C-alpha positions as CSV (number, residue, x, y, z in Angstrom):
1,M,-4.0,28.8,-18.3
2,G,-5.2,32.3,-19.2
3,I,-4.9,34.8,-16.4
4,G,-8.4,36.2,-16.8
5,N,-10.1,32.9,-17.6
6,P,-9.8,30.1,-15.1
7,I,-11.9,27.5,-17.1
8,G,-8.8,26.0,-18.9
9,R,-6.9,25.5,-15.7
10,Q,-10.0,24.1,-14.0
11,V,-10.7,21.6,-16.7
12,L,-7.1,20.5,-16.8
13,D,-7.1,19.9,-13.0
14,L,-10.3,17.8,-13.4
15,V,-8.9,15.8,-16.3
16,D,-5.8,15.1,-14.1
17,Q,-8.0,14.0,-11.2
18,W,-10.3,11.8,-13.4
19,I,-9.6,8.1,-13.2
20,P,-11.4,6.0,-15.8
21,S,-13.7,3.4,-14.1
22,A,-12.2,0.6,-16.1
23,V,-10.0,-0.3,-19.0
24,H,-12.5,0.2,-21.9
25,G,-12.4,-1.5,-25.2
26,H,-13.4,1.6,-27.2
27,E,-12.4,5.3,-27.1
28,R,-16.1,6.3,-27.1
29,E,-16.5,4.8,-23.6
30,Y,-13.7,7.0,-22.2
31,Q,-15.2,10.0,-24.0
32,S,-18.7,9.4,-22.5
33,E,-17.2,8.8,-19.0
34,L,-15.1,12.0,-19.1
35,Q,-18.0,14.1,-20.4
36,D,-20.2,12.9,-17.5
37,Y,-17.4,13.5,-15.0
38,L,-16.6,17.0,-16.2
39,D,-20.3,18.0,-16.5
40,E,-21.0,16.9,-12.9
41,A,-17.8,18.5,-11.5
42,L,-18.2,21.8,-13.3
43,N,-21.9,22.2,-12.8
44,Q,-22.6,21.1,-9.3
45,Q,-24.2,23.9,-7.3
46,S,-22.8,23.0,-3.8
47,G,-20.9,20.4,-1.9
48,G,-18.6,17.8,-3.5
49,L,-15.5,19.2,-5.2
50,G,-16.5,22.8,-4.8
51,L,-15.0,23.7,-8.1
52,S,-18.0,25.1,-9.9
53,A,-17.4,28.5,-11.4
54,G,-20.1,30.7,-13.1
55,G,-23.0,29.1,-11.2
56,G,-23.0,25.8,-12.9
57,S,-23.6,26.9,-16.5
58,H,-20.8,25.1,-18.3
59,V,-21.6,23.3,-21.5
60,V,-19.8,20.0,-21.7
61,S,-20.4,18.2,-25.0
62,T,-18.9,15.5,-27.2
63,E,-17.8,15.9,-30.8
64,R,-18.8,19.5,-30.9
65,G,-17.5,22.4,-32.9
66,T,-15.7,22.8,-36.2
67,S,-13.0,20.4,-35.1
68,Y,-15.3,17.9,-33.4
69,G,-13.4,17.7,-30.2
70,D,-13.9,14.4,-28.3
71,V,-15.0,16.5,-25.3
72,V,-15.5,20.2,-25.4
73,V,-16.1,22.6,-22.5
74,D,-17.8,26.0,-23.2
75,D,-16.4,25.9,-26.8
76,E,-13.1,27.0,-25.3
77,V,-11.4,23.8,-24.1
78,G,-11.0,20.9,-26.6
79,I,-10.0,17.5,-25.3
80,E,-8.7,14.8,-27.6
81,L,-8.7,11.3,-26.2
82,K,-6.6,8.5,-27.4
83,R,-7.1,4.9,-26.4
84,D,-3.8,2.9,-26.1
85,F,-1.8,5.5,-28.0
86,T,0.6,4.0,-30.5
87,N,3.2,5.4,-33.0
88,S,0.7,4.9,-35.8
89,Q,-1.6,7.4,-34.2
90,K,1.1,10.1,-33.8
91,K,0.6,11.7,-37.2
92,K,-3.2,11.8,-36.9
93,L,-3.0,13.2,-33.4
94,R,-0.6,15.9,-34.5
95,G,-3.1,17.0,-37.2
96,Q,-6.0,17.0,-34.8
97,L,-4.1,19.1,-32.3
98,E,-3.1,21.6,-35.1
99,D,-6.8,21.8,-36.1
100,Y,-7.9,22.2,-32.4
101,A,-5.4,25.2,-32.1
102,D,-7.6,27.0,-34.7
103,N,-10.7,26.4,-32.8
104,Y,-10.0,26.3,-29.0
105,D,-8.0,28.5,-26.6
106,Y,-7.0,25.4,-24.5
107,V,-6.3,21.9,-25.8
108,I,-5.8,18.8,-23.8
109,A,-4.5,15.6,-25.3
110,C,-5.3,12.6,-23.0
111,A,-4.0,9.1,-23.6
112,C,-6.0,6.4,-21.9
113,G,-3.3,3.8,-22.0
114,I,-0.1,4.3,-23.9
115,E,2.0,2.0,-26.1
116,D,4.5,4.6,-27.6
117,M,5.9,6.9,-25.0
118,D,8.5,8.2,-27.4
119,G,5.9,9.4,-30.0
120,W,3.8,10.9,-27.2
121,R,6.8,12.9,-25.9
122,E,7.7,14.1,-29.4
123,L,4.2,15.6,-29.8
124,E,4.3,17.0,-26.3
125,N,7.6,18.7,-27.0
126,K,6.3,20.0,-30.3
127,F,3.2,21.6,-28.9
128,I,4.5,22.7,-25.5
129,D,7.5,24.4,-27.2
130,S,7.1,28.2,-26.9
131,N,8.2,28.9,-30.5
132,R,5.2,27.4,-32.3
133,G,4.3,30.4,-34.5
134,M,0.6,30.9,-35.0
135,M,-0.2,28.2,-32.4
136,D,1.3,30.3,-29.6
137,M,-2.1,31.6,-28.6
138,T,-3.4,28.2,-27.8
139,Q,-2.2,26.5,-24.6
140,F,-1.7,22.7,-24.7
141,A,-1.4,20.0,-22.1
142,F,-0.8,16.3,-22.3
143,V,-2.2,13.9,-19.7
144,I,-1.6,10.1,-19.5
145,K,-4.1,7.8,-17.8
146,R,-2.2,4.6,-17.0
147,R,-4.0,1.3,-17.4
148,E,-2.9,0.1,-14.0
149,D,-4.6,3.0,-12.3
150,M,-8.0,2.6,-14.1
151,G,-10.7,1.6,-11.8
152,K,-8.8,2.6,-8.7
153,N,-9.9,4.9,-5.9
154,P,-8.4,8.4,-6.7
155,D,-6.6,8.4,-3.3
156,S,-4.8,5.1,-4.0
157,R,-3.2,6.1,-7.3
158,G,0.3,7.2,-8.0
159,N,0.9,10.3,-10.1
160,G,-1.7,11.3,-12.8
161,G,0.5,11.8,-15.8
162,G,1.6,15.0,-17.5
163,L,5.0,16.2,-18.3
164,F,7.8,14.4,-16.4
165,G,5.1,12.6,-14.4
166,G,3.6,15.8,-13.0
167,D,-0.1,16.5,-12.8
168,G,-0.3,19.4,-15.2
169,L,1.3,21.7,-17.6
170,F,-0.5,25.1,-17.6
């Protein structure tokens, strides 16, 4: 992400590494689980992942800020979660991402299960494209959490999603 600010890259890496504990029936359950995971990983003082930056003072909240991001880190990174993304959610997600671009430097769209890969790719191409006009200052990433990986040990999974099956975009 930004050269002088590693928080966006760090959060994206953590979202890529996160594996939901189960296939949940509600988006709110993924939201709560991701918030807890990011808060613990970003704010641990020693041991574990060793990814803490800034002495463990990162604010990880849900539905915070003007755009009410599903999960927000330090009011800089907005994460929008979608449960079982479908074509009918595409227009709403596009509007949410445009709104997030006005409020966050880094935006991550994360699908926890996906029904419409074509619609997801269309949005991914629209927001990753370098000729976005005013949205050029915001960096976007798209991550897919596949249902078959949920509940697995992180070492046993295949790839974590992202563009062309990679693990990140920034």
